[in-house]
Short mmCIF file of C-alpha atoms in Angstrom, two decimals:
data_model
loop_
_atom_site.label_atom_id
_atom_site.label_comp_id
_atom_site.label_asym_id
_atom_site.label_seq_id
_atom_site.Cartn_x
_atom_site.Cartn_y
_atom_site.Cartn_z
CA UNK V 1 107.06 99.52 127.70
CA UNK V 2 108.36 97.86 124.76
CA UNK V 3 107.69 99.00 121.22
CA UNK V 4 104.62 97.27 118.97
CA UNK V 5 106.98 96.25 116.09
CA UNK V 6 103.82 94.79 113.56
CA UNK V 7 100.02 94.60 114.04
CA UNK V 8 98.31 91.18 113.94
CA UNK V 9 94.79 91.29 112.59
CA UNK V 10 94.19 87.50 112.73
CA UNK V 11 91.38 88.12 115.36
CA UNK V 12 89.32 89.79 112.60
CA UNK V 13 88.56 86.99 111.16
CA UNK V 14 87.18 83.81 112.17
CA UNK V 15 89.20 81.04 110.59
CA UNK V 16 91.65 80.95 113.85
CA UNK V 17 94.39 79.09 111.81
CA UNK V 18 94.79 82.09 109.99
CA UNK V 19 97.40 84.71 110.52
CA UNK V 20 97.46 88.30 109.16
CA UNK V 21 100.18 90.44 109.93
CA UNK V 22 101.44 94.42 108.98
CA UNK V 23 104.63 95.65 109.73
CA UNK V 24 105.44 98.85 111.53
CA UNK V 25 108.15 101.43 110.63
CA UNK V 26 110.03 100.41 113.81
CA UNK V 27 110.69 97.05 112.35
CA UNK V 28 113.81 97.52 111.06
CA UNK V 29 114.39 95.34 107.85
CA UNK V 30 116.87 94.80 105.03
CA UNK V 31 116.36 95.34 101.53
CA UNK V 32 115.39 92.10 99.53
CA UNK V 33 114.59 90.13 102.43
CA UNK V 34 112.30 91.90 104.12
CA UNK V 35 109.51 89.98 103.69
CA UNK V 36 111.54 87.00 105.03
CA UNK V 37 112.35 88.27 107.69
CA UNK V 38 109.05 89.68 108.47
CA UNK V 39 107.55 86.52 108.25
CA UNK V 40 110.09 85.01 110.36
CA UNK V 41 109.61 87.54 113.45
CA UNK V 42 105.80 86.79 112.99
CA UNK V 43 106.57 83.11 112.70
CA UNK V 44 105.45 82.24 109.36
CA UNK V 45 107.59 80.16 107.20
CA UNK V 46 109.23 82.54 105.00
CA UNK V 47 110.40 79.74 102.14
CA UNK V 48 106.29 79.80 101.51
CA UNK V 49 106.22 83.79 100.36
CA UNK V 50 104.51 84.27 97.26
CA UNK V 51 106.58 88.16 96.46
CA UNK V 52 104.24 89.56 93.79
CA UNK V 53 106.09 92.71 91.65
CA UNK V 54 103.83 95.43 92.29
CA UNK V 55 102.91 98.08 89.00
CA UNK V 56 100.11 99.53 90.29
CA UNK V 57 98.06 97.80 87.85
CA UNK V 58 94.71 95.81 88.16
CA UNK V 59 96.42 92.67 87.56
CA UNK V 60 94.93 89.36 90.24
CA UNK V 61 96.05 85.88 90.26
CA UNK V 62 95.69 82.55 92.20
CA UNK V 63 99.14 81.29 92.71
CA UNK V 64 99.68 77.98 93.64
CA UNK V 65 103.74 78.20 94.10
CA UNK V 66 106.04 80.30 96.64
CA UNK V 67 108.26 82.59 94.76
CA UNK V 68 108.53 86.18 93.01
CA UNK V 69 105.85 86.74 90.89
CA UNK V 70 105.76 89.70 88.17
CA UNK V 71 103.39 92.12 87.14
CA UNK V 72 100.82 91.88 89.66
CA UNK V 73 98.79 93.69 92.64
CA UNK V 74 97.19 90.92 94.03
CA UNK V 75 97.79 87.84 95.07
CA UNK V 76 95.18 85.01 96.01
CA UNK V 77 95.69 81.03 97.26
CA UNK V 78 94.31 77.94 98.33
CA UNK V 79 97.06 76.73 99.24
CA UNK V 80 97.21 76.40 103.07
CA UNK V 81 101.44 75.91 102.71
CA UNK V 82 101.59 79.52 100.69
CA UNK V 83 101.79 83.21 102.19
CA UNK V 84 100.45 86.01 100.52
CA UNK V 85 102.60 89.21 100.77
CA UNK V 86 101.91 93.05 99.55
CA UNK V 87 104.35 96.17 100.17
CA UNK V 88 102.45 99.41 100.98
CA UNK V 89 103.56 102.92 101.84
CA UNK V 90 100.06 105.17 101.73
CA UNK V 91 98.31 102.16 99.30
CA UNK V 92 95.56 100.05 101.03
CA UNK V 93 96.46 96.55 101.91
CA UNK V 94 93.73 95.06 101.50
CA UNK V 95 92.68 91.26 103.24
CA UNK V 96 90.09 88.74 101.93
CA UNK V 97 89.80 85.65 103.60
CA UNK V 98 87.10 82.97 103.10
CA UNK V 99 84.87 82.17 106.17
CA UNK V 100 85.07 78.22 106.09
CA UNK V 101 86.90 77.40 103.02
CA UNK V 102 91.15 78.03 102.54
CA UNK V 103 91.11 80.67 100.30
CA UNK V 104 92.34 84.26 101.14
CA UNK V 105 94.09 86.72 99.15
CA UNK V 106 96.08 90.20 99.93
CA UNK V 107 95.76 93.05 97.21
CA UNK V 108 98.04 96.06 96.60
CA UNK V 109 94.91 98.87 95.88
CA UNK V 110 96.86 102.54 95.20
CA UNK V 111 94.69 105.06 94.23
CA UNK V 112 95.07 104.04 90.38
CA UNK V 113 94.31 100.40 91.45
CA UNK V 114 91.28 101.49 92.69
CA UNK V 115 90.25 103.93 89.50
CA UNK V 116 90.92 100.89 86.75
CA UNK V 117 89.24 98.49 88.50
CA UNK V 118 91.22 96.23 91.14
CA UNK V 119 88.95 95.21 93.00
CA UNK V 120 86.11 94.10 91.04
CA UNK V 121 88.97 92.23 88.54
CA UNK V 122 89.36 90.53 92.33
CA UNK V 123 86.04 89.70 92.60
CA UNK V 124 85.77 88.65 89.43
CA UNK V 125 88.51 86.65 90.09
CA UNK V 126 87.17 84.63 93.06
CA UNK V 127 83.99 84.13 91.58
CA UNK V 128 85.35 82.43 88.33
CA UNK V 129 86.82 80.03 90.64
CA UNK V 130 83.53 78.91 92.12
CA UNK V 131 83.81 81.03 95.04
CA UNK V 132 80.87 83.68 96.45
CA UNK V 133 81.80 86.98 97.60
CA UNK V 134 79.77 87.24 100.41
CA UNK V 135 81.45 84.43 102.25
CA UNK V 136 84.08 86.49 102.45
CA UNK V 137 85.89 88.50 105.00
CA UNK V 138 87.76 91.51 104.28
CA UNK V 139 90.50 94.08 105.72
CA UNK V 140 91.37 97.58 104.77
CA UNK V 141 94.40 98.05 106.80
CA UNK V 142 96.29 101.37 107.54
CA UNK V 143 96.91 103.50 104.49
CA UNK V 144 96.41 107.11 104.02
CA UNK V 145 93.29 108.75 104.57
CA UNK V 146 91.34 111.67 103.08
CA UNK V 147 93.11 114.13 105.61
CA UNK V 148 96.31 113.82 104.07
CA UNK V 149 95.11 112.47 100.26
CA UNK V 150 95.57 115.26 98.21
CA UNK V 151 95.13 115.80 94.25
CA UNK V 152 94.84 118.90 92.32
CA UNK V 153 92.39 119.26 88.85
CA UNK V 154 94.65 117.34 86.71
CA UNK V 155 93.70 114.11 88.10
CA UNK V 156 90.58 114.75 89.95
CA UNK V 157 88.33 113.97 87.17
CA UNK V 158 89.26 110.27 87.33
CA UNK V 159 87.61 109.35 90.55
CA UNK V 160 83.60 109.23 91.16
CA UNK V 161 82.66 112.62 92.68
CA UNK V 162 81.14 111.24 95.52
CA UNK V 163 84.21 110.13 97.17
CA UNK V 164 85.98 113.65 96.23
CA UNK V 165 85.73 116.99 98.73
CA UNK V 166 86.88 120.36 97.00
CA UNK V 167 89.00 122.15 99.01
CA UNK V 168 89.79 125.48 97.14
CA UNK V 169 92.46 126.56 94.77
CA UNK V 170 92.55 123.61 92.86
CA UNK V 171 92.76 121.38 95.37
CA UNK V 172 90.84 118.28 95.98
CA UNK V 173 90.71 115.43 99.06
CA UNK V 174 89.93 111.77 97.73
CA UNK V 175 88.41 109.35 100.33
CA UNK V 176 89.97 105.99 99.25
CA UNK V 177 88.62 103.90 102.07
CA UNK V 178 84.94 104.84 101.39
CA UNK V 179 85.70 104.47 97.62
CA UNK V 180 87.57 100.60 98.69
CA UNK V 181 84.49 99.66 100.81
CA UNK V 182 81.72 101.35 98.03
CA UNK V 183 83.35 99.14 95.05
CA UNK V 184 83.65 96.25 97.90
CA UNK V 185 79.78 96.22 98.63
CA UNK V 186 79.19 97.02 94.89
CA UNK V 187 80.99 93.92 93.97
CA UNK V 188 78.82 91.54 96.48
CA UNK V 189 80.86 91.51 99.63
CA UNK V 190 79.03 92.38 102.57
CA UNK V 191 79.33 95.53 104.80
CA UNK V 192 79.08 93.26 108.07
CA UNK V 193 82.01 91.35 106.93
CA UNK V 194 84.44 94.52 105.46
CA UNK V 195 86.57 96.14 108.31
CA UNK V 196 88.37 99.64 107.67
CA UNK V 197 90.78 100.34 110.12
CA UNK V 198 91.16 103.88 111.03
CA UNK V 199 94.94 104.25 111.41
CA UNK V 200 96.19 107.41 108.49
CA UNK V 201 99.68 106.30 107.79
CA UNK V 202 100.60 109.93 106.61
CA UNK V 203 99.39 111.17 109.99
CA UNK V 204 100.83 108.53 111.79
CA UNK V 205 104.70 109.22 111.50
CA UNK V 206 105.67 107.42 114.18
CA UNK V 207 104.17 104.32 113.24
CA UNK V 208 104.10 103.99 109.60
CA UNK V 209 106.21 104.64 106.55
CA UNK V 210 104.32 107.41 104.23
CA UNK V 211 105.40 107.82 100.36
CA UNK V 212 103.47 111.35 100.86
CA UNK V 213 105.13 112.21 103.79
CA UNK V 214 108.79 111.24 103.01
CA UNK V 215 108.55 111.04 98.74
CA UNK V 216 111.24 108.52 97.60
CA UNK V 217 113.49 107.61 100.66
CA UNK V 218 110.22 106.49 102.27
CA UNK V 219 109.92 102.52 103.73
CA UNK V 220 107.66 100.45 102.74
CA UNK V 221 105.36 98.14 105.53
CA UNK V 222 104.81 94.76 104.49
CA UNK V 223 101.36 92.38 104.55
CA UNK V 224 101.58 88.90 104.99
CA UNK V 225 98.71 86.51 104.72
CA UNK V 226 98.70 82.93 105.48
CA UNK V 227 97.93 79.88 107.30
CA UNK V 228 100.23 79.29 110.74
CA UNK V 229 101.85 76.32 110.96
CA UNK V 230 100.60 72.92 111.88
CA UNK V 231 102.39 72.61 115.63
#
């Protein structure tokens, strides 16, 4: 049997020309061009990438050029010739795609992300520019899960109880997915249209890179979000 090398999550959403991709930690990429070559295997053009810089800030923008882009953790278009790309090791990537319209959008949400704001500044964001949140689609992908999401008292107090299990000696569990999809339904998207996939990429090693597992030498996994080529 040969070896799943990326996930494609275009059937989860109903705009068929659209293609959403995630890499796997058996791709084996190099360095700077990753994301080229990444979109190449998946057969996107990779001369389209818009390459945000990724701070773990609340920063969103609609870009309307392919290029590197700095000081930003999400990344939206109507541009049907442009491809959105995140890099994630434990982080949600996280997928919005308009139902009927070309407009879609991938954001980098790490647990600080999430805290300050992210994705309501991304809501915010799509509604300035005309655009209703509930006719929007929207994809937690793999990213690490409450079994493995660990914090201790020094940072606990920063994230809304309800989302936070105590676990003893200081130590606390943080459910970022149910705090993603809370602020998501908060914000006006709709539960029917949010998916959360289930995959922990901590618990997964042999599928996913982990920053939590493997600290600093750990991969990253790369989104990409776009339209496919006209044939």
């Amino acid at each position: 049997m040969s070896v799943q090398h990326w996930s494609d999550y275009s059937p989860v959403f109903r705009n068929e020309r659209l293609k959403a991709v995630f890499s796997h930690s058996s791709l084996l990429l190099d360095g700077n061009e990753d994301r080229q070559q990444f979109a190449s295997v998946t057969g996107l053009n990779p001369s389209r990438l818009i390459i945000p810089q990724q701070i773990h800030s609340t920063n969103v923008s609609v870009i309307r050029a392919a290029g590197r882009v700095n000081n930003l953790d999400g990344v939206f278009s109507a541009n049907p010739d442009l491809i959105c790309s995140v890099q994630v090791a434990d982080c949600l990537p996280i997928y919005f795609v308009h139902k009927s319209e070309v407009v879609f959008g991938l954001v980098h949400a790490g647990w600080r992300g999430l805290v300050n704001g992210i994705l309501w500044k991304s809501s915010k964001l799509l509604m300035d520019h005309g655009h209703s949140t509930n006719e929007f689609e929207v994809l937690i992908g793999p990213s690490i899960k409450s079994c493995c999401f660990e914090v201790s008292d020094d940072v606990v107090n920063q994230f809304n109880p309800a989302f936070v299990e105590n676990k003893g000696n200081g130590k606390y569990r943080i459910d970022l997915q149910e705090m993603a999809l809370n602020q998501l339904m908060s914000s006006g998207f709709q539960k029917d249209n949010i998916t959360v996939l289930s995959d922990c990429t901590s618990c997964k090693e042999g599928k996913y890179h982990s920053y939590r597992r493997n600290g600093k030498k750990a991969g990253r996994m790369i989104g990409l979000l776009g339209m496919k080529p006209k044939i």
